[in-house]
Short mmCIF file of C-alpha atoms in Angstrom, two decimals:
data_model
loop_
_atom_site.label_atom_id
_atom_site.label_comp_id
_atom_site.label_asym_id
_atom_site.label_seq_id
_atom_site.Cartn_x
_atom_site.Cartn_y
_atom_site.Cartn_z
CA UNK A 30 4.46 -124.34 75.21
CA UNK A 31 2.38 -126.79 76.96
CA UNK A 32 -1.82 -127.00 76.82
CA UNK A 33 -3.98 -128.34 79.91
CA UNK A 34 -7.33 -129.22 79.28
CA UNK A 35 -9.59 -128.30 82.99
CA UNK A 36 -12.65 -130.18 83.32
CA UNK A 37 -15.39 -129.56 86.06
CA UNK A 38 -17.85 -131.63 87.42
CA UNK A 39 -21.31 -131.99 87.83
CA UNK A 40 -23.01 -135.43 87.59
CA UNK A 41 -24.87 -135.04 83.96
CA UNK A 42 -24.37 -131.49 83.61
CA UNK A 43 -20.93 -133.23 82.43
CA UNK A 44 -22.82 -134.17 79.12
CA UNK A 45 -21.50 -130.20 78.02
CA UNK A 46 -18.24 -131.13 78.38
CA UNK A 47 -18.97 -134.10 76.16
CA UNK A 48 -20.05 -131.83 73.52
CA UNK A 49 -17.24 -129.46 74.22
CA UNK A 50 -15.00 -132.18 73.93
CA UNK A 51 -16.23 -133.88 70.14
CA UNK A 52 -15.94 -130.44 68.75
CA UNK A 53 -12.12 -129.96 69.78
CA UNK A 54 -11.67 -133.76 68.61
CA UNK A 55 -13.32 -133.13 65.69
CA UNK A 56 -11.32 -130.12 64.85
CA UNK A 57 -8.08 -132.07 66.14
CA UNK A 58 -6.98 -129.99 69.15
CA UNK A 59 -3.98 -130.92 70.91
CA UNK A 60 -3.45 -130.81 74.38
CA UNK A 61 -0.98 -132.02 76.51
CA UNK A 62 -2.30 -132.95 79.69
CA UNK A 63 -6.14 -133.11 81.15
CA UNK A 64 -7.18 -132.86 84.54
CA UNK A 65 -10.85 -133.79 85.82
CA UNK A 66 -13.21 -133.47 88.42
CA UNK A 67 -16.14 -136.35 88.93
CA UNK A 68 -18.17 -136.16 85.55
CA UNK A 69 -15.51 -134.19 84.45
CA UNK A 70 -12.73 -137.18 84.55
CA UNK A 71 -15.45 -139.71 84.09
CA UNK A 72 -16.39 -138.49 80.68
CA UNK A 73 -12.90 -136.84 79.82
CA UNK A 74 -11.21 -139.78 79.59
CA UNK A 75 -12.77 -140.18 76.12
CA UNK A 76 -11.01 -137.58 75.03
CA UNK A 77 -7.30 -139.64 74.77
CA UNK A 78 -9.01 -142.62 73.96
CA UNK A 79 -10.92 -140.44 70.86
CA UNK A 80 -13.94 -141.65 71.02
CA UNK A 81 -16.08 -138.97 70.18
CA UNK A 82 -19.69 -139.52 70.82
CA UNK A 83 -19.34 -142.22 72.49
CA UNK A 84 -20.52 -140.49 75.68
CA UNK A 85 -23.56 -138.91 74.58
CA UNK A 86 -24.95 -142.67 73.00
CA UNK A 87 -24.12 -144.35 76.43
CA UNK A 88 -26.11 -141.66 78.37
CA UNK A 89 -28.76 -141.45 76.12
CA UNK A 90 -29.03 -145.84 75.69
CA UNK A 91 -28.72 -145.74 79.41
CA UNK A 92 -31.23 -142.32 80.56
CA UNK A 93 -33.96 -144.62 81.74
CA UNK A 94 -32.10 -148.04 82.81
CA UNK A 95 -32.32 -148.50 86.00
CA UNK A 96 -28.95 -150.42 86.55
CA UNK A 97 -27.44 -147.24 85.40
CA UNK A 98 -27.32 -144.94 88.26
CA UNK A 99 -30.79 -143.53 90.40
CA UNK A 100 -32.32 -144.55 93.44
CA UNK A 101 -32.97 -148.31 92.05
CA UNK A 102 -28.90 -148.91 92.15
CA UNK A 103 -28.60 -146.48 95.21
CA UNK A 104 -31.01 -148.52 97.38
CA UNK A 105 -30.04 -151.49 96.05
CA UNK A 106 -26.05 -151.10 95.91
CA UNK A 107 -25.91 -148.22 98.13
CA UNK A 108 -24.43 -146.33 94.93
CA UNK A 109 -26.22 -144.21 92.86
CA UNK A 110 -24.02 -144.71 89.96
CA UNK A 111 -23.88 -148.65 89.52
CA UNK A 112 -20.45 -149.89 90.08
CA UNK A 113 -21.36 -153.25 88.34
CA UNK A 114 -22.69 -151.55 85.17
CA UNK A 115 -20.72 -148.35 84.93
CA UNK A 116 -17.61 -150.02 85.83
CA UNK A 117 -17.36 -152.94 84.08
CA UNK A 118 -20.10 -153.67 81.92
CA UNK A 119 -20.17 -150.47 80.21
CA UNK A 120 -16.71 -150.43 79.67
CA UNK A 121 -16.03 -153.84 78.28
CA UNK A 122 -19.08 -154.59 76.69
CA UNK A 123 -22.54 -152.25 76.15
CA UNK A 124 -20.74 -149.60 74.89
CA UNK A 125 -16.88 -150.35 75.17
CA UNK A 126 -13.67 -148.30 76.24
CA UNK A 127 -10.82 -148.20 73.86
CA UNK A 128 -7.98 -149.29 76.66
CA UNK A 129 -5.46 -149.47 74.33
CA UNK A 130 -5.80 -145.82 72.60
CA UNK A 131 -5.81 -144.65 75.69
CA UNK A 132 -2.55 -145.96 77.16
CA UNK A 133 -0.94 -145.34 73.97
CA UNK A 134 -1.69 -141.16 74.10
CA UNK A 135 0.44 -138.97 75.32
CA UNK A 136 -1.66 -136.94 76.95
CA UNK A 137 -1.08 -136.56 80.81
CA UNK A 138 -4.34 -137.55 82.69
CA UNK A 139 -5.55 -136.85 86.02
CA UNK A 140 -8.57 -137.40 88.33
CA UNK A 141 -9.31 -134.74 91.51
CA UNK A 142 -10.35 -137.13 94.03
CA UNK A 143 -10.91 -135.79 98.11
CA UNK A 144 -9.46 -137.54 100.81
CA UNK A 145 -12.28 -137.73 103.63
CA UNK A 146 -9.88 -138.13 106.51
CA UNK A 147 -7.99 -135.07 105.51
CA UNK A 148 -10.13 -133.55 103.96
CA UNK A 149 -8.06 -132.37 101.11
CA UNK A 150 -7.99 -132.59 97.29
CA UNK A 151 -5.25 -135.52 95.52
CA UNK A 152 -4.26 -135.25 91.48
CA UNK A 153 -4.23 -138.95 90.74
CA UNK A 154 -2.23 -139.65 87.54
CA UNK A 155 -4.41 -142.42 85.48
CA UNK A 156 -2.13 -143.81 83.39
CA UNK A 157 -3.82 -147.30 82.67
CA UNK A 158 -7.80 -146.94 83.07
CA UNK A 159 -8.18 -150.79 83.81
CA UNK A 160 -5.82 -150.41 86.60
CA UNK A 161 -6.77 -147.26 88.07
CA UNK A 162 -10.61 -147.60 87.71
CA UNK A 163 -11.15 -147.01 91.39
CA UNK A 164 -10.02 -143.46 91.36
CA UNK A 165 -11.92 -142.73 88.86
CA UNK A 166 -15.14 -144.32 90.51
CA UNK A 167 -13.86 -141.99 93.95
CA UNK A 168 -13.43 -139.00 91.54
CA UNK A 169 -17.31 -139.51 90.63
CA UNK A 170 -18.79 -141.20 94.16
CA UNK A 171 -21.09 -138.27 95.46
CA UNK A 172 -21.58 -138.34 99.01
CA UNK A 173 -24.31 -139.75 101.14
CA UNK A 174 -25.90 -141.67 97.85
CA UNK A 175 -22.19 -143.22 97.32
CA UNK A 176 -20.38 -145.76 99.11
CA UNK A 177 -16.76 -144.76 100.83
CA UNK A 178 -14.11 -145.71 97.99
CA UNK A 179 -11.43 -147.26 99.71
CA UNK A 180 -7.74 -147.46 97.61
CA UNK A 181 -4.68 -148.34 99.51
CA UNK A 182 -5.84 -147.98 102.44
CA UNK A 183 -7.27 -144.71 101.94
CA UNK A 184 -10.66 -143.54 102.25
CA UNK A 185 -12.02 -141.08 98.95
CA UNK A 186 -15.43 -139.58 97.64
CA UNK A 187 -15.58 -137.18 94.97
CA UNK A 188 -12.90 -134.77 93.70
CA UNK A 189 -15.89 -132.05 93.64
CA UNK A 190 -16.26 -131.94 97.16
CA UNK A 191 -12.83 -130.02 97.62
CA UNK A 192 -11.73 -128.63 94.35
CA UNK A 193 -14.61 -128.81 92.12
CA UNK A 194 -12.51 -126.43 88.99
CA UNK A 195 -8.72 -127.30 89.81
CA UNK A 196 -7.35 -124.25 87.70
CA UNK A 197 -4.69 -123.05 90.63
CA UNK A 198 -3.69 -127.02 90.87
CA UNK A 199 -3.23 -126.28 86.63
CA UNK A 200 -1.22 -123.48 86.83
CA UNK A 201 1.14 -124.51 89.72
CA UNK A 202 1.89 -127.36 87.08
CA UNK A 203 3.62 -125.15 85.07
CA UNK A 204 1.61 -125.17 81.97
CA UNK A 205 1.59 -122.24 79.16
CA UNK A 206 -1.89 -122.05 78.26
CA UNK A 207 -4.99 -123.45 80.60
CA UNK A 208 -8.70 -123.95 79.14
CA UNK A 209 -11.22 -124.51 81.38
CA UNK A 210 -14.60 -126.25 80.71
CA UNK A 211 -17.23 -125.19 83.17
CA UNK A 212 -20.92 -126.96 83.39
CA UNK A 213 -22.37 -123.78 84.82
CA UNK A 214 -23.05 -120.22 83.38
CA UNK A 215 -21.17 -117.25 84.11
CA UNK A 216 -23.18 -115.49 86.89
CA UNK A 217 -23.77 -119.24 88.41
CA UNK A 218 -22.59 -118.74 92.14
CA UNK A 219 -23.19 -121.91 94.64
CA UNK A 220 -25.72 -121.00 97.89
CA UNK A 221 -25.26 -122.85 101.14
CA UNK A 222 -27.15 -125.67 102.08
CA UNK A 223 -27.59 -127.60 105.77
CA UNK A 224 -24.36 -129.31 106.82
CA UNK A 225 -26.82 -132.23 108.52
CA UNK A 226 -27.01 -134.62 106.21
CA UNK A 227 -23.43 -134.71 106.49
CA UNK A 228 -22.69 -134.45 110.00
CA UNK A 229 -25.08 -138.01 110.05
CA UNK A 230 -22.79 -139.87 107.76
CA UNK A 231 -19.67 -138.75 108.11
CA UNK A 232 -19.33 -137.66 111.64
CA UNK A 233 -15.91 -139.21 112.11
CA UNK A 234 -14.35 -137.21 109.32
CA UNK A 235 -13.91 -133.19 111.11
CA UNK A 236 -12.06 -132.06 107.90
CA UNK A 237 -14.29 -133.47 105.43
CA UNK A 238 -17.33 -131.77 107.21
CA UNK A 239 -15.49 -128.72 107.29
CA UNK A 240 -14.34 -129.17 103.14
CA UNK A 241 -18.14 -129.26 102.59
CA UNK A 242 -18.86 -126.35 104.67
CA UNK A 243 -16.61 -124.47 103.28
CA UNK A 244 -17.40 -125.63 99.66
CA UNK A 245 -19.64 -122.93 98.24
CA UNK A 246 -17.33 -119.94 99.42
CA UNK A 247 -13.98 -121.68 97.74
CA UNK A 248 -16.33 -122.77 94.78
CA UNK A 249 -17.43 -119.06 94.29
CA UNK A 250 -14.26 -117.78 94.68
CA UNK A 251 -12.50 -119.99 92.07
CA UNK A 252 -15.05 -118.97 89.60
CA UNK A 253 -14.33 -115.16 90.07
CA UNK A 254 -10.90 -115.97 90.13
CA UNK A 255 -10.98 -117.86 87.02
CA UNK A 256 -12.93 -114.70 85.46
CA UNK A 257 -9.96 -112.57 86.39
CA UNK A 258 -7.78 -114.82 84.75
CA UNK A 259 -10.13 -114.95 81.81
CA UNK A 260 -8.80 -114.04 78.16
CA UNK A 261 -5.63 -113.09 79.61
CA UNK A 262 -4.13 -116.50 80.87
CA UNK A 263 -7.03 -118.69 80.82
CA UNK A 264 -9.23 -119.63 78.07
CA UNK A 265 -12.61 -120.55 79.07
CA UNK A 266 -15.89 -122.50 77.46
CA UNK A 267 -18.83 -122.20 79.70
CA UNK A 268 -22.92 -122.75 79.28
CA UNK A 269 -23.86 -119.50 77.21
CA UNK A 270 -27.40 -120.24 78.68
CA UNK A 271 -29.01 -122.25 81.83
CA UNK A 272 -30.50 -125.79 80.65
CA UNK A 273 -32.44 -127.10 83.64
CA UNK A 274 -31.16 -130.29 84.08
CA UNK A 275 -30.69 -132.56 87.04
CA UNK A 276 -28.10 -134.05 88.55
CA UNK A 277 -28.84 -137.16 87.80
CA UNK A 278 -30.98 -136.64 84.61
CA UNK A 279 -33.43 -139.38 83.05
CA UNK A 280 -34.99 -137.11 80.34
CA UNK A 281 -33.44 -137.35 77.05
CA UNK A 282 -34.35 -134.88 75.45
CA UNK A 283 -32.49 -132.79 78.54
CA UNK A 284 -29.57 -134.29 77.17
CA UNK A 285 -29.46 -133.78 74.48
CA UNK A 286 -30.22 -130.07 74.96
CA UNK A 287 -27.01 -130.17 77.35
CA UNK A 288 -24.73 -131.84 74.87
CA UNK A 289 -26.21 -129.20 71.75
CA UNK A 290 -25.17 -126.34 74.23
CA UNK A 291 -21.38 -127.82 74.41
CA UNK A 292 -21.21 -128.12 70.52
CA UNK A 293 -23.02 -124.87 69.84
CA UNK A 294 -20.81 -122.80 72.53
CA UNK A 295 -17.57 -125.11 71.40
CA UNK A 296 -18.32 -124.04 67.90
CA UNK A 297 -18.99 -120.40 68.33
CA UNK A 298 -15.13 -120.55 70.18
CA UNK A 299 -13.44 -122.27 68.41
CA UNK A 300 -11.52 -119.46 66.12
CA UNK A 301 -10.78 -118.05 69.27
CA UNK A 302 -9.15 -120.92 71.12
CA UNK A 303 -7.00 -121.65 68.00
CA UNK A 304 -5.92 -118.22 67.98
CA UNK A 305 -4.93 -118.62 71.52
CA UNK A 306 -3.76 -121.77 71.08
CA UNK A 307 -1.13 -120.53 68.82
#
């Protein structure tokens, strides 16, 4: 029997996953394989490298620096998340990475990434985080305030765009027993907004344009799927509340509130997942 660990997106909505995530370390869950989306790779990676906390003090050091990620690094880098900083001096020295725990887990790790020219969702298997930083930067580069990633010759933005909760990619995988963390509550259901924006920048890329039209009908639909699914196949930790917080959030005391929600709702589940766990 085989565990998969689904984590969506969401910019710093991700910090509940990060509070999500330290309970099951705490309490020593095992899973065999993880697979995330933007935030959701970006701050589950410190999941096989078990460093709990680690991404709540970064965020919370970080909430007001402005070579962090906001409009100083977008209109400066054209990035809103600073490659420099999140990328490299994060990692290796403000608040560093533990490379070597990571290679050494045995947990399976991917990254949702989208393909602009096609349009289309790719699982990226990160098996060495120095070596396959890129993807994980595409799996987290939102459009329009985020450069074009560019990795072997192919073009990528984030993983969110085209499969924001990757639970059919999960199950097609073959794996016994999926749990999904989701960064919005229950009833959430995404509304459409204008296509312009993108038609400006990315005017060459058809199938991306239509990916993001298309977006909040597949998002919507995965989350009632998922609910059908739901303690039957598929266990799921969600927001038991809404927490007004923005995408990209400076407040701290907002994240704090976020990260509380993941250990409070993580807590409150936990009996349950281990039963179904079992």
């Amino acid at each position: 029997m085989k565990t998969i660990l689904v984590l969506e997106g969401g910019a710093l909505r991700g910090i509940y996953t990060a509070g999500v995530l330290d309970v099951l370390l705490e309490n020593n869950i095992k899973v065999d394989a993880i697979v995330g989306v933007s935030a959701g790779a970006l701050f589950g990676i410190n999941y096989p490298s078990k460093q709990k906390g680690r991404c709540l003090r970064y965020n919370l050091e970080n909430a007001k620096n402005k070579n962090y990620m906001g409009f100083f690094s977008w209109i400066t880098t054209g990035n809103i998340m600073n490659k420099d900083f999140c990328f490299n001096k994060l990692v290796y020295e403000t608040d560093p990475f533990d490379f070597k725990e990571f290679k050494k887990s045995k947990i399976k790790f991917y990254a949702v990434v989208t393909n602009i020219d096609s349009g289309k969702p790719e699982y990226i298997e990160i098996k060495d985080i120095e070596k396959d930083m890129e993807y994980l930067r595409a799996s987290g580069s939102m459009p329009i305030v985020s450069k074009i990633v560019e990795i072997n010759g192919k073009k990528y933005l984030d993983g969110g765009i085209s499969d924001s909760i990757p639970i059919k990619w999960a199950l097609k995988q073959g794996y016994d027993r999926v749990v999904v963390v989701e960064t919005r509550p229950k009833e959430y259901r995404k509304k459409e907004s204008s296509l312009l924006p993108y038609k400006l920048f990315y005017r060459k890329y058809k199938e991306f344009i239509k990916t993001i039209q298309n977006r909040p009908k597949d998002y919507n639909k995965t989350k009632e799927y998922i609910q059908t699914l739901e303690n039957k196949k598929v266990f799921v930790i969600r927001p038991s509340k809404t927490v007004k917080i923005k995408r990209i959030e400076h407040n701290k005391e907002k994240i704090q509130e976020m990260y509380n929600l993941g250990v409070e709702d993580a807590n409150n589940k936990l009996k349950d997942l281990k039963n179904y766990l079992k």
